Amino acid sequence: AQTVTQSQPEMSVQEAETVTLSCTYDTSENNYYLFWYKQPPSRQMILVIRQEAYKQQNATENRFSVNFQKAAKSFSLKISDSQLGDTAMYFCAFMRKGAQKLVFGQGTRLTINP
Amino acid sequence: EAEVAQSPRYKITEKSQAVAFWCDPISGHATLYWYRQILGQGPELLVQFQDESVVDDSQLPKDRFSAERLKGVDSTLKIQPAELGDSAMYLCASGLGGANTGELFFGEGSRLTVL
């Protein structure tokens, strides 16, 4: 079974700063996807960024980028130039290719302060 | 923009009562999921549908929970009888399935409080 661990329950930074959220996972699979999802207060969860395990290049989406270290089973999310709207719970998630179901970490509550 | 619809948004019930949640996925999405999210934790999968068939219900407490997706479109999750420990957010999600590279689309959730 796969497990996803987020070791930072809460983080807080000032607006415009850069913040990195940590995630590690455990799997014996070789083909899988990793995700970061964002859950704003009282809003639905949305996809932030996705990484395919067979791709060595780290995924980027505007201010969001990942550091994917497959051998170390590490998948961190970097948010550059943080904005107030980035305040949310962030979940790291794993999906075995072909399984079509997400396994989530415990989440990190990120607060961006003005 | 197409969204996953869920109702009710909030439900307060007394223990031993029955409760039901409804989900309407994005049109054309073959896979549908019910997740339970306890406050401060990550979502945990309860049941996964592919069209009208259950793919995975290994974590569904079948003595009190049931889920159906009769026509392969919308879905209902039922709890009977509700227990105090069932208080949580129940999230519905849908996805394309098949060759989909994994993105799921979530509804706003149904928050259940059992008194």
Short mmCIF file of C-alpha atoms in Angstrom, two decimals:
data_model
loop_
_atom_site.label_atom_id
_atom_site.label_comp_id
_atom_site.label_asym_id
_atom_site.label_seq_id
_atom_site.Cartn_x
_atom_site.Cartn_y
_atom_site.Cartn_z
CA ALA A 1 0.00 0.00 0.00
CA GLN A 2 1.10 3.51 -0.73
CA THR A 3 1.49 6.14 1.98
CA VAL A 4 1.98 9.87 1.71
CA THR A 5 3.49 11.92 4.54
CA GLN A 6 3.41 15.67 5.00
CA SER A 7 5.49 16.58 8.02
CA GLN A 8 4.48 20.25 8.29
CA PRO A 9 0.99 20.60 9.77
CA GLU A 10 1.09 24.40 9.50
CA MET A 11 3.18 27.06 7.83
CA SER A 12 2.95 30.82 7.73
CA VAL A 13 4.82 33.32 5.56
CA GLN A 14 4.55 36.95 4.54
CA GLU A 15 3.04 37.96 1.24
CA ALA A 16 5.56 37.94 -1.65
CA GLU A 17 7.85 35.47 0.12
CA THR A 18 8.72 32.04 -1.21
CA VAL A 19 7.55 28.97 0.68
CA THR A 20 8.28 25.28 0.26
CA LEU A 21 5.94 22.52 1.40
CA SER A 22 7.38 19.05 1.97
CA CYS A 23 6.01 15.66 1.02
CA THR A 24 7.43 12.16 1.09
CA TYR A 25 5.80 8.99 -0.11
CA ASP A 26 6.33 5.28 0.03
CA THR A 27 5.62 2.95 -2.85
CA SER A 28 7.05 -0.05 -4.64
CA GLU A 29 5.48 1.08 -7.90
CA ASN A 30 7.51 2.51 -10.76
CA ASN A 31 4.74 4.17 -12.77
CA TYR A 32 2.72 6.72 -10.90
CA TYR A 33 1.66 10.33 -10.65
CA LEU A 34 2.12 12.83 -7.86
CA PHE A 35 -0.08 15.83 -7.23
CA TRP A 36 -0.47 18.89 -5.11
CA TYR A 37 -4.06 19.88 -4.44
CA LYS A 38 -5.21 23.11 -2.81
CA GLN A 39 -8.28 23.34 -0.57
CA PRO A 40 -9.18 26.98 0.21
CA PRO A 41 -11.42 27.63 3.23
CA SER A 42 -14.99 26.52 2.43
CA ARG A 43 -14.11 25.95 -1.22
CA GLN A 44 -13.60 22.84 -3.28
CA MET A 45 -10.27 21.18 -3.70
CA ILE A 46 -8.47 22.03 -6.92
CA LEU A 47 -5.40 20.71 -8.65
CA VAL A 48 -2.30 22.86 -8.35
CA ILE A 49 0.30 20.82 -10.15
CA ARG A 50 0.96 17.29 -11.39
CA GLN A 51 4.16 15.29 -11.90
CA GLU A 52 4.53 12.08 -13.86
CA ALA A 53 7.06 9.78 -12.27
CA TYR A 54 8.77 8.82 -15.51
CA LYS A 55 9.55 12.47 -16.30
CA GLN A 56 12.77 13.71 -14.79
CA GLN A 57 11.96 17.35 -15.45
CA ASN A 58 10.23 19.06 -12.57
CA ALA A 59 6.74 20.37 -13.31
CA THR A 60 6.02 24.09 -13.13
CA GLU A 61 2.79 26.07 -13.29
CA ASN A 62 3.36 29.80 -13.13
CA ARG A 63 4.38 30.56 -9.50
CA PHE A 64 4.18 26.90 -8.49
CA SER A 65 6.96 24.41 -9.04
CA VAL A 66 7.96 21.06 -7.64
CA ASN A 67 11.20 19.39 -6.66
CA PHE A 68 10.70 15.73 -7.52
CA GLN A 69 13.37 13.39 -6.18
CA LYS A 70 12.29 9.91 -7.26
CA ALA A 71 15.05 7.98 -5.55
CA ALA A 72 14.42 9.77 -2.28
CA LYS A 73 10.63 9.54 -2.79
CA SER A 74 10.33 13.23 -2.12
CA PHE A 75 7.97 15.70 -3.79
CA SER A 76 8.07 19.25 -2.47
CA LEU A 77 6.03 22.23 -3.66
CA LYS A 78 7.55 25.69 -3.99
CA ILE A 79 5.30 28.72 -4.15
CA SER A 80 7.08 31.85 -5.35
CA ASP A 81 5.87 35.40 -4.78
CA SER A 82 3.16 34.12 -2.45
CA GLN A 83 -0.23 35.85 -2.54
CA LEU A 84 -3.03 36.17 0.00
CA GLY A 85 -5.15 33.90 -2.19
CA ASP A 86 -2.65 31.11 -1.68
CA THR A 87 -3.93 30.69 1.87
CA ALA A 88 -5.35 27.16 1.98
CA MET A 89 -4.79 23.57 2.99
CA TYR A 90 -2.36 21.89 0.63
CA PHE A 91 -2.47 18.17 0.08
CA CYS A 92 0.16 16.01 -1.53
CA ALA A 93 -1.35 13.01 -3.29
CA PHE A 94 -0.22 9.82 -5.04
CA MET A 95 -1.88 7.86 -7.82
CA ARG A 96 -0.59 4.56 -9.16
CA LYS A 97 -0.85 4.60 -12.92
CA GLY A 98 -3.97 2.71 -13.91
CA ALA A 99 -5.46 2.77 -10.41
CA GLN A 100 -7.40 6.02 -10.89
CA LYS A 101 -7.60 6.77 -7.18
CA LEU A 102 -5.75 9.32 -5.09
CA VAL A 103 -4.00 8.63 -1.79
CA PHE A 104 -3.62 11.85 0.17
CA GLY A 105 -1.24 13.08 2.81
CA GLN A 106 -2.43 14.71 6.01
CA GLY A 107 -2.18 18.21 4.61
CA THR A 108 -0.31 21.42 5.40
CA ARG A 109 -2.24 24.51 6.41
CA LEU A 110 -0.56 27.47 4.71
CA THR A 111 -1.30 31.02 5.77
CA ILE A 112 -0.06 33.99 3.77
CA ASN A 113 0.05 37.12 5.93
CA PRO A 114 -0.27 40.65 4.53
CA GLU B 1 -17.39 25.87 -16.16
CA ALA B 2 -18.59 22.36 -15.30
CA GLU B 3 -18.49 21.47 -11.62
CA VAL B 4 -19.22 18.54 -9.37
CA ALA B 5 -22.45 19.25 -7.51
CA GLN B 6 -23.10 17.97 -4.01
CA SER B 7 -26.01 18.30 -1.61
CA PRO B 8 -26.70 19.06 1.11
CA ARG B 9 -23.78 21.33 1.97
CA TYR B 10 -24.46 20.91 5.66
CA LYS B 11 -26.31 18.23 7.60
CA ILE B 12 -26.84 17.95 11.33
CA THR B 13 -28.37 14.75 12.60
CA GLU B 14 -28.68 12.78 15.78
CA LYS B 15 -26.92 9.48 16.20
CA SER B 16 -28.85 6.43 15.02
CA GLN B 17 -30.61 8.49 12.35
CA ALA B 18 -30.24 7.89 8.62
CA VAL B 19 -28.53 10.42 6.37
CA ALA B 20 -27.96 10.59 2.62
CA PHE B 21 -25.68 12.63 0.41
CA TRP B 22 -26.03 13.21 -3.30
CA CYS B 23 -23.42 13.89 -5.95
CA ASP B 24 -23.71 14.85 -9.61
CA PRO B 25 -20.34 14.53 -11.36
CA ILE B 26 -19.12 16.45 -14.35
CA SER B 27 -20.89 15.26 -17.47
CA GLY B 28 -18.98 12.52 -19.25
CA HIS B 29 -16.83 11.56 -16.29
CA ALA B 30 -16.76 7.80 -15.95
CA THR B 31 -15.19 7.57 -12.53
CA LEU B 32 -16.82 8.83 -9.35
CA TYR B 33 -15.38 8.81 -5.85
CA TRP B 34 -16.63 9.38 -2.32
CA TYR B 35 -13.98 10.52 0.13
CA ARG B 36 -14.33 11.19 3.85
CA GLN B 37 -12.30 14.01 5.34
CA ILE B 38 -12.09 14.30 9.11
CA LEU B 39 -11.30 17.82 10.27
CA GLY B 40 -7.59 18.54 10.00
CA GLN B 41 -6.80 15.38 8.04
CA GLY B 42 -6.45 14.34 4.44
CA PRO B 43 -9.35 12.77 2.53
CA GLU B 44 -9.69 8.99 2.67
CA LEU B 45 -11.35 7.02 -0.09
CA LEU B 46 -14.61 5.34 0.83
CA VAL B 47 -15.77 4.08 -2.57
CA GLN B 48 -14.78 4.34 -6.22
CA PHE B 49 -17.13 3.79 -9.17
CA GLN B 50 -16.32 3.14 -12.80
CA ASP B 51 -19.59 3.96 -14.55
CA GLU B 52 -22.17 2.10 -12.46
CA SER B 53 -19.80 -0.53 -11.09
CA VAL B 54 -17.96 -0.41 -7.78
CA VAL B 55 -14.22 -0.62 -8.34
CA ASP B 56 -13.05 -0.23 -4.76
CA ASP B 57 -15.09 -0.15 -1.56
CA SER B 58 -12.52 -1.77 0.68
CA GLN B 59 -12.60 1.16 3.16
CA LEU B 60 -16.38 1.55 3.21
CA PRO B 61 -17.91 0.46 6.55
CA LYS B 62 -20.49 -1.72 4.91
CA ASP B 63 -22.46 -2.42 8.07
CA ARG B 64 -23.72 1.16 8.03
CA PHE B 65 -22.61 2.80 4.77
CA SER B 66 -23.93 2.15 1.29
CA ALA B 67 -23.28 3.83 -2.04
CA GLU B 68 -24.87 3.51 -5.42
CA ARG B 69 -24.54 4.96 -8.89
CA LEU B 70 -27.45 3.24 -10.59
CA LYS B 71 -27.30 4.77 -14.07
CA GLY B 72 -23.62 5.56 -14.04
CA VAL B 73 -24.25 9.26 -13.60
CA ASP B 74 -25.17 10.69 -10.20
CA SER B 75 -24.53 8.90 -6.94
CA THR B 76 -25.91 8.62 -3.42
CA LEU B 77 -24.00 7.82 -0.24
CA LYS B 78 -26.10 6.68 2.70
CA ILE B 79 -25.29 6.20 6.36
CA GLN B 80 -27.65 4.26 8.59
CA PRO B 81 -27.44 4.48 11.52
CA ALA B 82 -25.19 7.49 11.93
CA GLU B 83 -22.63 7.42 14.74
CA LEU B 84 -20.77 10.24 16.46
CA GLY B 85 -17.55 9.24 14.69
CA ASP B 86 -19.14 9.81 11.30
CA SER B 87 -18.91 13.57 11.75
CA ALA B 88 -16.76 14.67 8.83
CA MET B 89 -16.75 16.29 5.40
CA TYR B 90 -17.90 13.93 2.66
CA LEU B 91 -16.29 14.82 -0.64
CA CYS B 92 -17.39 13.66 -4.04
CA ALA B 93 -14.99 13.72 -6.97
CA SER B 94 -15.12 12.68 -10.58
CA GLY B 95 -12.60 11.94 -13.30
CA LEU B 96 -12.40 10.86 -16.90
CA GLY B 97 -11.06 7.41 -16.02
CA GLY B 98 -9.44 5.26 -18.66
CA ALA B 99 -6.38 6.99 -20.03
CA ASN B 100 -6.88 9.94 -17.73
CA THR B 101 -3.61 11.12 -16.26
CA GLY B 102 -5.10 11.43 -12.89
CA GLU B 103 -6.76 14.77 -12.26
CA LEU B 104 -9.85 14.52 -10.15
CA PHE B 105 -12.47 17.25 -9.85
CA PHE B 106 -13.99 17.77 -6.43
CA GLY B 107 -17.29 19.11 -5.21
CA GLU B 108 -17.57 21.52 -2.30
CA GLY B 109 -18.43 18.68 0.04
CA SER B 110 -21.19 17.81 2.47
CA ARG B 111 -20.35 18.53 6.08
CA LEU B 112 -21.99 16.09 8.50
CA THR B 113 -22.34 16.72 12.21
CA VAL B 114 -23.69 13.86 14.31
CA LEU B 115 -24.98 14.84 17.75
#
